[in-house]
mmCIF file of N, CA and C in Angstrom:
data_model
loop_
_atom_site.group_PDB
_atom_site.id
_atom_site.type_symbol
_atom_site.label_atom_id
_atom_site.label_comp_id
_atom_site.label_asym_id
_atom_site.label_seq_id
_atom_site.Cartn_x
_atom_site.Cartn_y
_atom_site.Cartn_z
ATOM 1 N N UNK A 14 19.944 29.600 4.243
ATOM 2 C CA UNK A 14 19.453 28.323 4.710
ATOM 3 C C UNK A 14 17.927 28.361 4.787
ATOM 4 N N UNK A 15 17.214 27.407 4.027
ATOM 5 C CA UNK A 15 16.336 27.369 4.609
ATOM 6 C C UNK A 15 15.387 26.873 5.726
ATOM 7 N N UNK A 16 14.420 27.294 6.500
ATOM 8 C CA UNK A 16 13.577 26.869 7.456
ATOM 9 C C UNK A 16 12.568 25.875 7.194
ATOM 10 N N UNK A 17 13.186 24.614 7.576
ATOM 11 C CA UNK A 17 11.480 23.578 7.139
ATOM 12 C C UNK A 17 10.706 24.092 8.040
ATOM 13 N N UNK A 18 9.416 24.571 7.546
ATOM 14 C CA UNK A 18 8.381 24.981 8.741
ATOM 15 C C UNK A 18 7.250 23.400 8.985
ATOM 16 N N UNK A 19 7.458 22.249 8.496
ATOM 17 C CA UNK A 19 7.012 21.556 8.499
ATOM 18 C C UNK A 19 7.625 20.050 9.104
ATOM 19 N N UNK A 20 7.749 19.414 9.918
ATOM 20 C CA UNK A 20 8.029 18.216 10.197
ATOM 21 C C UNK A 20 7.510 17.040 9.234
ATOM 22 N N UNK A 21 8.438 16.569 8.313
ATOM 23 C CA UNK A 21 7.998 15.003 7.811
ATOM 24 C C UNK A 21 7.243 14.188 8.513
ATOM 25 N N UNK A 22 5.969 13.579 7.300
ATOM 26 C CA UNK A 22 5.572 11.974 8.268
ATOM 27 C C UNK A 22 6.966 11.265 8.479
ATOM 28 N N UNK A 23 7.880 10.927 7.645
ATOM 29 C CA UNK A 23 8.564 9.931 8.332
ATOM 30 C C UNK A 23 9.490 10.659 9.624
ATOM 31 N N UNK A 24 9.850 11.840 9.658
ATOM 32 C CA UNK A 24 10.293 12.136 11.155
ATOM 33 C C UNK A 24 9.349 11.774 12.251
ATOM 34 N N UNK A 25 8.453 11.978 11.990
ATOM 35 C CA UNK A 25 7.169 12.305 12.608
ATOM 36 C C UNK A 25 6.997 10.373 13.611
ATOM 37 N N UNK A 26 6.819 9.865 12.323
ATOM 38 C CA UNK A 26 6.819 8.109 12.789
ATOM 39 C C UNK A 26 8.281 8.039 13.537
ATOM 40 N N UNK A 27 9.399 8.595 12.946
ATOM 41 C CA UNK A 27 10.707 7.998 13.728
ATOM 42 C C UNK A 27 10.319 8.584 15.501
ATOM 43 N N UNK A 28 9.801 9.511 15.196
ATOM 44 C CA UNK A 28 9.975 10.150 16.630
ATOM 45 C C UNK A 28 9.213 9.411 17.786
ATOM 46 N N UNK A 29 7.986 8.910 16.759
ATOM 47 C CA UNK A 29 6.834 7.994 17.681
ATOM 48 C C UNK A 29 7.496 7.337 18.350
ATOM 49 N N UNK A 30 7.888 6.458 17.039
ATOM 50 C CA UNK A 30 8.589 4.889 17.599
ATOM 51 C C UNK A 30 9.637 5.135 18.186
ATOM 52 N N UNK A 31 10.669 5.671 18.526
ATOM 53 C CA UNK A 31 11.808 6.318 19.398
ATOM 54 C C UNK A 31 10.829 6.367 20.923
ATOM 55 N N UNK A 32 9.651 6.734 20.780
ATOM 56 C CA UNK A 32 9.444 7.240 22.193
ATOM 57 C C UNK A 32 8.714 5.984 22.695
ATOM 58 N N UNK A 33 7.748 5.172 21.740
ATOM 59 C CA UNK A 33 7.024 3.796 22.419
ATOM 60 C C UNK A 33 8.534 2.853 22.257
ATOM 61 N N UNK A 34 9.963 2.736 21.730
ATOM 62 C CA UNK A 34 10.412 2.051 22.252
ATOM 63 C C UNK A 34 10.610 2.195 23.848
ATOM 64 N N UNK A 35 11.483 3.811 23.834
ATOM 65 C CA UNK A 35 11.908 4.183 25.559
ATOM 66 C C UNK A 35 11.397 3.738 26.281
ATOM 67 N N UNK A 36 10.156 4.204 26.126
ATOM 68 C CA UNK A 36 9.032 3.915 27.237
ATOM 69 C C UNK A 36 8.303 2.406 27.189
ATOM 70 N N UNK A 37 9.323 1.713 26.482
ATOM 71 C CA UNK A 37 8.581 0.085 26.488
ATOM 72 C C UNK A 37 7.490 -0.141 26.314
ATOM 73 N N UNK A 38 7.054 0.008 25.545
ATOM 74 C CA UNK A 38 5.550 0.499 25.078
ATOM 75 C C UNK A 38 5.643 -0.251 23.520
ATOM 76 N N UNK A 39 6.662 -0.648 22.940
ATOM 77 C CA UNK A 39 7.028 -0.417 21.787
ATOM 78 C C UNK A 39 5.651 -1.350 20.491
ATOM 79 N N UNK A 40 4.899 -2.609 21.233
ATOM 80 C CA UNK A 40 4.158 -3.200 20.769
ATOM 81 C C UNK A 40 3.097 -1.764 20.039
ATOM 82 N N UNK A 41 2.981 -1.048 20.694
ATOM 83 C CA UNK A 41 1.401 -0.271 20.520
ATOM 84 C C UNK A 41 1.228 0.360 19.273
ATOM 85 N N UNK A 42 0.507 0.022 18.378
ATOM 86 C CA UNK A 42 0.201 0.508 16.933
ATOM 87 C C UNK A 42 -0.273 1.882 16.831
ATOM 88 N N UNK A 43 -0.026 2.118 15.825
ATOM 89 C CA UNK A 43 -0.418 3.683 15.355
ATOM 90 C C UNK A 43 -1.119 3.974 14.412
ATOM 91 N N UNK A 44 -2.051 4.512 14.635
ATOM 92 C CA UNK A 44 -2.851 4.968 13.573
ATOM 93 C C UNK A 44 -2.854 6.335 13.661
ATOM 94 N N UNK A 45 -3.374 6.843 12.303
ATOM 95 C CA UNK A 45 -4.112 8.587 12.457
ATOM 96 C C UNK A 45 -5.265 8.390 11.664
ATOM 97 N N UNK A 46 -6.422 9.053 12.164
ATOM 98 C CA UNK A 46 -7.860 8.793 12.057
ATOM 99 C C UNK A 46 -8.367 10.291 11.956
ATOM 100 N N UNK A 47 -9.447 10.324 11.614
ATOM 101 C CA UNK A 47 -10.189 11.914 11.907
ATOM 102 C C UNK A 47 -10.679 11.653 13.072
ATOM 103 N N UNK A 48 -10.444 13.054 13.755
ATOM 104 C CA UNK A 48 -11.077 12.686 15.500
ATOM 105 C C UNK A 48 -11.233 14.627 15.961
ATOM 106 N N UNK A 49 -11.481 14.110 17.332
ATOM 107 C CA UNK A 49 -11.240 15.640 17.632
ATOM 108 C C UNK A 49 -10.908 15.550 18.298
ATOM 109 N N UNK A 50 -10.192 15.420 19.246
ATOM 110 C CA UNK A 50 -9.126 15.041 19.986
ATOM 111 C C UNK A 50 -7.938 14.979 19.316
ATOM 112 N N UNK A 51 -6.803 15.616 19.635
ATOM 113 C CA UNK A 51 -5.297 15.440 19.310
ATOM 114 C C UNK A 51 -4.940 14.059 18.827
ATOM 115 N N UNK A 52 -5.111 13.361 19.771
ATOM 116 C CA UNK A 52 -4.548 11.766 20.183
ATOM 117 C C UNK A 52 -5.498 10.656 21.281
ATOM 118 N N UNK A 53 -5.504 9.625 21.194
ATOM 119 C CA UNK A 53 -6.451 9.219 21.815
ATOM 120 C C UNK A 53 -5.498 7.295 21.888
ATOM 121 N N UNK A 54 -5.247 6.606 23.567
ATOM 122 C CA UNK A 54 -4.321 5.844 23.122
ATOM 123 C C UNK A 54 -5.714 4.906 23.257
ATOM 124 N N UNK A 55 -6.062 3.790 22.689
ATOM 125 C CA UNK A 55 -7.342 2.846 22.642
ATOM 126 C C UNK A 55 -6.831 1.698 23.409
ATOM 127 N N UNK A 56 -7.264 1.564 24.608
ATOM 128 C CA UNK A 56 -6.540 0.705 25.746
ATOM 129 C C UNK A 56 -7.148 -1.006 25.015
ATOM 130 N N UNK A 57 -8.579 -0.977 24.502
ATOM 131 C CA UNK A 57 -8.708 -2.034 24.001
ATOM 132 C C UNK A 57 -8.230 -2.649 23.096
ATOM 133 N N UNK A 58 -7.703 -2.190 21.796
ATOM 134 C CA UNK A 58 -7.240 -2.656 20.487
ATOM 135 C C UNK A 58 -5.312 -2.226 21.029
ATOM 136 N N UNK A 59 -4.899 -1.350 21.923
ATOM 137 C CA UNK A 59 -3.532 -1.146 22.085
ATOM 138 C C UNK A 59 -2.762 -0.207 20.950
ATOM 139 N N UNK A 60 -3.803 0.645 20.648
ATOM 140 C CA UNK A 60 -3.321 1.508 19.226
ATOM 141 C C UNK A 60 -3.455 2.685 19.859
ATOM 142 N N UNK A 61 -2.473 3.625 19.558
ATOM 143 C CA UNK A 61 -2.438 5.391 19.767
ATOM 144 C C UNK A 61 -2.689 5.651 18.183
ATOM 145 N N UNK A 62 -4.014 6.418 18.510
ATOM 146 C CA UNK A 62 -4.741 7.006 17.341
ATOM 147 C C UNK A 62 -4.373 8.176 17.692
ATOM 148 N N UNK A 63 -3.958 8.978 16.158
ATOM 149 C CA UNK A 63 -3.696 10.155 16.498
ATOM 150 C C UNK A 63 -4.411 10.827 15.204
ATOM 151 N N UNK A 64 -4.616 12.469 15.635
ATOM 152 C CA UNK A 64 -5.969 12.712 14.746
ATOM 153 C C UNK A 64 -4.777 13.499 13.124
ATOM 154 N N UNK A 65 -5.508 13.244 12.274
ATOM 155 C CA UNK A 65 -5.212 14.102 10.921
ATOM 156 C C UNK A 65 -4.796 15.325 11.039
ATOM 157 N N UNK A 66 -4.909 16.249 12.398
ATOM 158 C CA UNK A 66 -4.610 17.167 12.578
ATOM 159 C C UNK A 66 -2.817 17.191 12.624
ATOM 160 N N UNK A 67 -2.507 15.443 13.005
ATOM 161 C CA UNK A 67 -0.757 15.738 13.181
ATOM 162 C C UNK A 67 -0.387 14.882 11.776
ATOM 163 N N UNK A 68 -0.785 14.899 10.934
ATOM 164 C CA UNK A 68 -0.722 13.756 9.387
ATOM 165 C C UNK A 68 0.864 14.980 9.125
ATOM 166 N N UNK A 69 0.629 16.079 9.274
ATOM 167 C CA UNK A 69 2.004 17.240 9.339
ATOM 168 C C UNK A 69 2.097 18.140 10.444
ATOM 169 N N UNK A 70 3.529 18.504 11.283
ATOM 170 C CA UNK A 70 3.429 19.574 11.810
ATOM 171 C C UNK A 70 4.123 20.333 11.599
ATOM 172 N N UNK A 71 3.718 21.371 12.025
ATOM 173 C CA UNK A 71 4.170 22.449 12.370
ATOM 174 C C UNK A 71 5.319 22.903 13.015
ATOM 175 N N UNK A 72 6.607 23.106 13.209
ATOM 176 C CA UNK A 72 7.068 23.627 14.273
ATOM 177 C C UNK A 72 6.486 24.183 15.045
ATOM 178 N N UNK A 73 5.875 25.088 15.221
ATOM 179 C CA UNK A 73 5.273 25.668 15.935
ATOM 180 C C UNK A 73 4.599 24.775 17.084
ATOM 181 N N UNK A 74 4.475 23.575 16.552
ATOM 182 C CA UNK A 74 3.453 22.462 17.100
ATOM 183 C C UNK A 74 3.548 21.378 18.216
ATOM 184 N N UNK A 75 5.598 21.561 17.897
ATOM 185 C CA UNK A 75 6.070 20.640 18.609
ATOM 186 C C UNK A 75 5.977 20.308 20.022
ATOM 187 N N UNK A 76 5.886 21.398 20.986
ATOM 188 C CA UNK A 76 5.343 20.838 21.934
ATOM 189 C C UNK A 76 4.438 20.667 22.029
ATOM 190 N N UNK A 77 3.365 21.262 21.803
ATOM 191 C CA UNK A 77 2.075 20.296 21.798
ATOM 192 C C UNK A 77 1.713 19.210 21.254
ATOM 193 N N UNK A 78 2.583 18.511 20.237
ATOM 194 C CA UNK A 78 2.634 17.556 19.702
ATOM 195 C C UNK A 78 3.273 16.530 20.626
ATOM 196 N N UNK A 79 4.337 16.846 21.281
ATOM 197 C CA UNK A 79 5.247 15.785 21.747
ATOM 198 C C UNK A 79 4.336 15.668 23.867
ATOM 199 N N UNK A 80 3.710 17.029 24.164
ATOM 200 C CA UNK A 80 3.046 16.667 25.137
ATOM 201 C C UNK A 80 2.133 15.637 24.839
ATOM 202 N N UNK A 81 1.329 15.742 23.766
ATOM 203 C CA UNK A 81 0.072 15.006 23.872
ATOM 204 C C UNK A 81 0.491 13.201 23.445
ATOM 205 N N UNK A 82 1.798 13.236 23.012
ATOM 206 C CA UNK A 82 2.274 11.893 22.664
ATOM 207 C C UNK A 82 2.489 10.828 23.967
ATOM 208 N N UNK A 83 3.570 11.688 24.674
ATOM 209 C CA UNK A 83 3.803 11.368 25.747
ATOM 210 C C UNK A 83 2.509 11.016 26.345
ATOM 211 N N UNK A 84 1.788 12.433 26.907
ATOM 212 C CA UNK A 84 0.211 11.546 27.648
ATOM 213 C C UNK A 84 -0.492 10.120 27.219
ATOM 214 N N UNK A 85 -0.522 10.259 25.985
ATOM 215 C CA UNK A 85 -1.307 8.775 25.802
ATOM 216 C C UNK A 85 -0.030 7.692 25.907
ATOM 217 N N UNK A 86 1.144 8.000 25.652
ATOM 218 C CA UNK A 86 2.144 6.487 26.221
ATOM 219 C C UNK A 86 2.152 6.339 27.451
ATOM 220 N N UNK A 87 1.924 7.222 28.323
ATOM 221 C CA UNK A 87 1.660 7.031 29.396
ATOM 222 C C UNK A 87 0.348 6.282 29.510
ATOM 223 N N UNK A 88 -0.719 6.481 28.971
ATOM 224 C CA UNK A 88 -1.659 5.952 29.058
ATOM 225 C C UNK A 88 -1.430 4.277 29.225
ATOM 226 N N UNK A 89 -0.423 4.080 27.451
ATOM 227 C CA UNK A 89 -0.009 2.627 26.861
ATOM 228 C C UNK A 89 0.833 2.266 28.080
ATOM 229 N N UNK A 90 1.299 2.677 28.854
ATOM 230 C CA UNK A 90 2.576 2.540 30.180
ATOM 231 C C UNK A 90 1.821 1.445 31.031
ATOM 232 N N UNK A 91 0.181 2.601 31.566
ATOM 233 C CA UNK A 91 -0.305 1.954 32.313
ATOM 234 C C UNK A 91 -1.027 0.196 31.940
ATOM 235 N N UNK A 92 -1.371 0.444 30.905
ATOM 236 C CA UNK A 92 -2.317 -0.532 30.416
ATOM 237 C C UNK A 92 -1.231 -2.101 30.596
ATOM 238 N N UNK A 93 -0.237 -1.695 29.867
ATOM 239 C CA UNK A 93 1.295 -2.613 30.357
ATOM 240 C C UNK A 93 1.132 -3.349 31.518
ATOM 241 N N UNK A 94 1.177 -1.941 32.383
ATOM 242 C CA UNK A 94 2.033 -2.003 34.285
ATOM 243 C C UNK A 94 0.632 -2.851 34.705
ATOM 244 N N UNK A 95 -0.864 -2.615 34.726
ATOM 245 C CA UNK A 95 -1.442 -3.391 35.130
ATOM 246 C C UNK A 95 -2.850 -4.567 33.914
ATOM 247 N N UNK A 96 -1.831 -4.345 33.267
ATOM 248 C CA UNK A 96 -2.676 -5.140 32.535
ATOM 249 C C UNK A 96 -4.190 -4.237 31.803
ATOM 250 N N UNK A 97 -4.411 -4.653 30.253
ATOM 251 C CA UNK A 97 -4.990 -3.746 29.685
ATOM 252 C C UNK A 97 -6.607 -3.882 30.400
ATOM 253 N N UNK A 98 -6.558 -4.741 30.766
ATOM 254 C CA UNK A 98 -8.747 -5.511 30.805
ATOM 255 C C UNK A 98 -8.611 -4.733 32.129
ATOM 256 N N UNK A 99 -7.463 -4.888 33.204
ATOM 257 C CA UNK A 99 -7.421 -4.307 34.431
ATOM 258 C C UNK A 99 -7.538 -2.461 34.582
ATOM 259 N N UNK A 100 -6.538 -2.043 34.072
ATOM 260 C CA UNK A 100 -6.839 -0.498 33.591
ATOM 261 C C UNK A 100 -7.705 -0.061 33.232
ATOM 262 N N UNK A 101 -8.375 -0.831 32.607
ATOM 263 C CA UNK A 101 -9.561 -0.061 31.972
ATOM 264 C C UNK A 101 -10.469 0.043 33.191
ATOM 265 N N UNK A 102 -11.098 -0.965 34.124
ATOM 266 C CA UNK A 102 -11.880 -1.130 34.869
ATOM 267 C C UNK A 102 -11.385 0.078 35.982
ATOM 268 N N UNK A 103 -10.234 0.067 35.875
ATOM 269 C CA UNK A 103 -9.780 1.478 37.277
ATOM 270 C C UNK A 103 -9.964 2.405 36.836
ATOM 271 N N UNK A 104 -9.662 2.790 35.475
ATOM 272 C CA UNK A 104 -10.025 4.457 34.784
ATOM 273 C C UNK A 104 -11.854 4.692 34.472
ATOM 274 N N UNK A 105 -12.074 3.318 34.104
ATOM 275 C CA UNK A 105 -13.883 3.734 34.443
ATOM 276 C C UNK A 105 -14.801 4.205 35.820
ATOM 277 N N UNK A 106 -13.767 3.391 36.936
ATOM 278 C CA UNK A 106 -14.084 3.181 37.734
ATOM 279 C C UNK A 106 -14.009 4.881 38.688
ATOM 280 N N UNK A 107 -12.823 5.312 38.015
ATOM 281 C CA UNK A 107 -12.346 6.670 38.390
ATOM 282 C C UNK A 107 -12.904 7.725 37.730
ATOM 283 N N UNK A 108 -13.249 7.363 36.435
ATOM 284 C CA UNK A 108 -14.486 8.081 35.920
ATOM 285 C C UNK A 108 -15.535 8.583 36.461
ATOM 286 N N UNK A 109 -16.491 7.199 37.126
ATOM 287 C CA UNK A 109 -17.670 7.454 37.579
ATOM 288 C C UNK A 109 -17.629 8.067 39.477
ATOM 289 N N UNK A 110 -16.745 7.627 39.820
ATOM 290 C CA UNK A 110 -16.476 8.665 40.690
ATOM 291 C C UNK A 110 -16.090 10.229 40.819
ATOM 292 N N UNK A 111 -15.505 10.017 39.565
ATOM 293 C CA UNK A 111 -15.833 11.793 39.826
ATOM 294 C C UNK A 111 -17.052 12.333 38.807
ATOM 295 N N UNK A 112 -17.680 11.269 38.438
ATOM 296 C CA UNK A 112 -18.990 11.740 37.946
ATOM 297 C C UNK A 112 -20.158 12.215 39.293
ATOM 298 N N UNK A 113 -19.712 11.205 39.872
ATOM 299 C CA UNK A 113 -20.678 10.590 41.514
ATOM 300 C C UNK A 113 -20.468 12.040 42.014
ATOM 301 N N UNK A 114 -19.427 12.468 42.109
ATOM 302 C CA UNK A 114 -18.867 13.564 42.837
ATOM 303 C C UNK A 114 -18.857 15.147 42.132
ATOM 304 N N UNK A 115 -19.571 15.080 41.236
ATOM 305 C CA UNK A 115 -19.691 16.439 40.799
ATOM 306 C C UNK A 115 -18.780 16.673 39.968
ATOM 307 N N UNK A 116 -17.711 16.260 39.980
ATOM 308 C CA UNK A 116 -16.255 16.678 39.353
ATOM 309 C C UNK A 116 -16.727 16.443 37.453
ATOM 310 N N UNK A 117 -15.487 16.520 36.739
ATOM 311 C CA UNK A 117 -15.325 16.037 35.717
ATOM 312 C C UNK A 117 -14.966 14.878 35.221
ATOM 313 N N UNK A 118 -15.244 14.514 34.250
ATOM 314 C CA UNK A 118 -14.799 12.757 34.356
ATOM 315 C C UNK A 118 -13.802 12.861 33.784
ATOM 316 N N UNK A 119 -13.314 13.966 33.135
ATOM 317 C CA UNK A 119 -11.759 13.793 32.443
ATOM 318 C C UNK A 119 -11.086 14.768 33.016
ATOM 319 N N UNK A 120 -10.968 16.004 33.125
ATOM 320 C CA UNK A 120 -10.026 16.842 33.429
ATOM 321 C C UNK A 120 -9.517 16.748 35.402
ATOM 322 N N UNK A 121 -10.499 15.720 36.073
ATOM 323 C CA UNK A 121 -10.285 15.040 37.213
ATOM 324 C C UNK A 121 -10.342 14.183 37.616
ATOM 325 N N UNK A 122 -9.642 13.566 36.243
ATOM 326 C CA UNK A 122 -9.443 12.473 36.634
ATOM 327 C C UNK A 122 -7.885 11.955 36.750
ATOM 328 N N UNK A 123 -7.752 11.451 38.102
ATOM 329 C CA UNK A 123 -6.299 10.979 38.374
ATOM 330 C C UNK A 123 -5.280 10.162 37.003
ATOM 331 N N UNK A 124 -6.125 9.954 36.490
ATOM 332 C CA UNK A 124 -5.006 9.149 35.120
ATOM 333 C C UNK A 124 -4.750 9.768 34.145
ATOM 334 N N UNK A 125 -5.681 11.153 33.934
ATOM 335 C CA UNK A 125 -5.472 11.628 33.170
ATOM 336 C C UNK A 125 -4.617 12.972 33.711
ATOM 337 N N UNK A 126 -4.203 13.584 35.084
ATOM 338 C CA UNK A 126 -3.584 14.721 35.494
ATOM 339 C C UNK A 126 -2.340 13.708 35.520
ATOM 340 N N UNK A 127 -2.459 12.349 35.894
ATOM 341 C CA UNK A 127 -0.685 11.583 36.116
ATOM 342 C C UNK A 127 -0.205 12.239 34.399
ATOM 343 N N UNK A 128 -1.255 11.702 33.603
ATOM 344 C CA UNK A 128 -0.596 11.469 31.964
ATOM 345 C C UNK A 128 0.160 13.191 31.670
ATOM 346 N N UNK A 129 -0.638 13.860 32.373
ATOM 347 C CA UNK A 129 -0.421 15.130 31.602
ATOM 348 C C UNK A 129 0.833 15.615 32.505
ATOM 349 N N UNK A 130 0.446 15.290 33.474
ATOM 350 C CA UNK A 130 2.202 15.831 34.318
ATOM 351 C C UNK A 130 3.711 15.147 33.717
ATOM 352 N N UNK A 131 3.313 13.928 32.977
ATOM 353 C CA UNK A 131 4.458 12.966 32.664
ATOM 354 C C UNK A 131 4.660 13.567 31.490
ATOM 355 N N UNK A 132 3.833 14.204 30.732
ATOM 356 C CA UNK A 132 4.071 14.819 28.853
ATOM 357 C C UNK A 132 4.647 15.896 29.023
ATOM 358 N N UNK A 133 4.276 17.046 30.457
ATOM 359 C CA UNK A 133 4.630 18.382 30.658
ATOM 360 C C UNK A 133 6.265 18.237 31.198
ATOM 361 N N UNK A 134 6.399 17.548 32.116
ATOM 362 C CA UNK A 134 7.552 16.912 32.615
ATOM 363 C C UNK A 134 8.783 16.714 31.547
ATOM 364 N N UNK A 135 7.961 15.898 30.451
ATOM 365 C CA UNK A 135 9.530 15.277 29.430
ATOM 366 C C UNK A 135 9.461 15.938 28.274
ATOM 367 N N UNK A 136 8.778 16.654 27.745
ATOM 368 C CA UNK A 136 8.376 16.701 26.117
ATOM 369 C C UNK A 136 9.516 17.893 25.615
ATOM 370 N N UNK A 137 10.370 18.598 26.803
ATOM 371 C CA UNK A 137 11.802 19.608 26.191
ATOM 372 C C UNK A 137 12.429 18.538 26.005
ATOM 373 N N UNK A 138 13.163 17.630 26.892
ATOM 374 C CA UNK A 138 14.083 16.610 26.469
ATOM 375 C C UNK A 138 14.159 15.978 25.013
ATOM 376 N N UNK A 139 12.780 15.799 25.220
ATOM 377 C CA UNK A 139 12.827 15.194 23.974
ATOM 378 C C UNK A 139 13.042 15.889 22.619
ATOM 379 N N UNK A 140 12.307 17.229 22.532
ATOM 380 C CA UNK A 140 12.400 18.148 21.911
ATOM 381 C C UNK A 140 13.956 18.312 21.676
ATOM 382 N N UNK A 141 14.516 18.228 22.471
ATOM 383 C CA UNK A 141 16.102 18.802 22.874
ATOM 384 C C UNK A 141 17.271 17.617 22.173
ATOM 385 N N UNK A 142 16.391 16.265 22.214
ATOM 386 C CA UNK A 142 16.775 15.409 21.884
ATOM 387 C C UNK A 142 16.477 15.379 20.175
ATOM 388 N N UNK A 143 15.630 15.095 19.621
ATOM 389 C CA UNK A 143 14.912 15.178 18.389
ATOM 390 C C UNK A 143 15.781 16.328 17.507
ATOM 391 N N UNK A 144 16.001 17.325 18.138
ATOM 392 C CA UNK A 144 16.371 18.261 17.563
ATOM 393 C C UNK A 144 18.042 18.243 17.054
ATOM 394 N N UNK A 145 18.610 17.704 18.032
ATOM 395 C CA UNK A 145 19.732 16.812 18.018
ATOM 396 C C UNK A 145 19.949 15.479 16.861
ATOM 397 N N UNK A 146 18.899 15.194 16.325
ATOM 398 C CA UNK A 146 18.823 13.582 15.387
ATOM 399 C C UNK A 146 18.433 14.481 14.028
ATOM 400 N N UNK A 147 18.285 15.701 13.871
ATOM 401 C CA UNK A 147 17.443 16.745 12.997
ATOM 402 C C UNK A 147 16.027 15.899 12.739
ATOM 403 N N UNK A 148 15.863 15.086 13.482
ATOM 404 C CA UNK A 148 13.757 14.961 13.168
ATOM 405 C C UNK A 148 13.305 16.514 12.989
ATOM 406 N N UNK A 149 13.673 17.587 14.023
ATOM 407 C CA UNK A 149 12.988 18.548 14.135
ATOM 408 C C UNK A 149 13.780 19.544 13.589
#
């Protein structure tokens, strides 16, 4: 038998859209862009850009692939739950407070430790799930 060591784009898209339906999210467009960043969800335009780095993966990749998915739908979650023009103004707002405060503006910032606890949280299931549909 052989080992795909590679995940298809089209698994790859089924898996997206499987997860922005769940998570009701399902409007939010997708792109992949060159970036440096993994993924990046764009609260203004409502698109999860994701970088060329995932155009293929890896097995190897999958959880880090499916964490960093999750984080930015979470992102798309929030923008939803309070409205996109509104979110934005609280995550800037949470920004510059922990700028004010010495901290980091991203790695302490409350929206971004919620996002990452919610990707660390689900991304076996899904894995567990996916793997089950053979996406993976």
């Amino acid at each position: 038998m052989l080992i795909r060591e590679f995940i298809s784009q089209t698994n790859r898209n089924k898996m997206i859209s499987d997860l922005l339906k769940h998570y009701k999210v399902g409007s939010v467009k997708v792109k992949t862009k060159s970036m440096k960043n993994h993924a990046h969800y764009n609260v203004d335009t409502g698109t999860l850009e994701l970088s060329t780095r995932y155009k293929t993966i890896k097995n190897s990749q999958v959880k880090e692939f499916l964490i960093t998915i999750l984080h930015e739908i979470y992102h798309a979650m929030d923008a939803k739950r309070y409205g996109w023009k509104k979110f934005k103004d609280m995550y800037e707002m949470e920004m510059n407070y922990r700028i004010a405060n010495d901290q980091d503006e991203y790695d302490d910032n409350k929206y971004e430790i919620k996002a990452e606890k919610f990707g660390q949280k689900n991304w076996s299931k899904w894995k567990t799930r996916f793997k089950k549909e053979g996406l993976i």
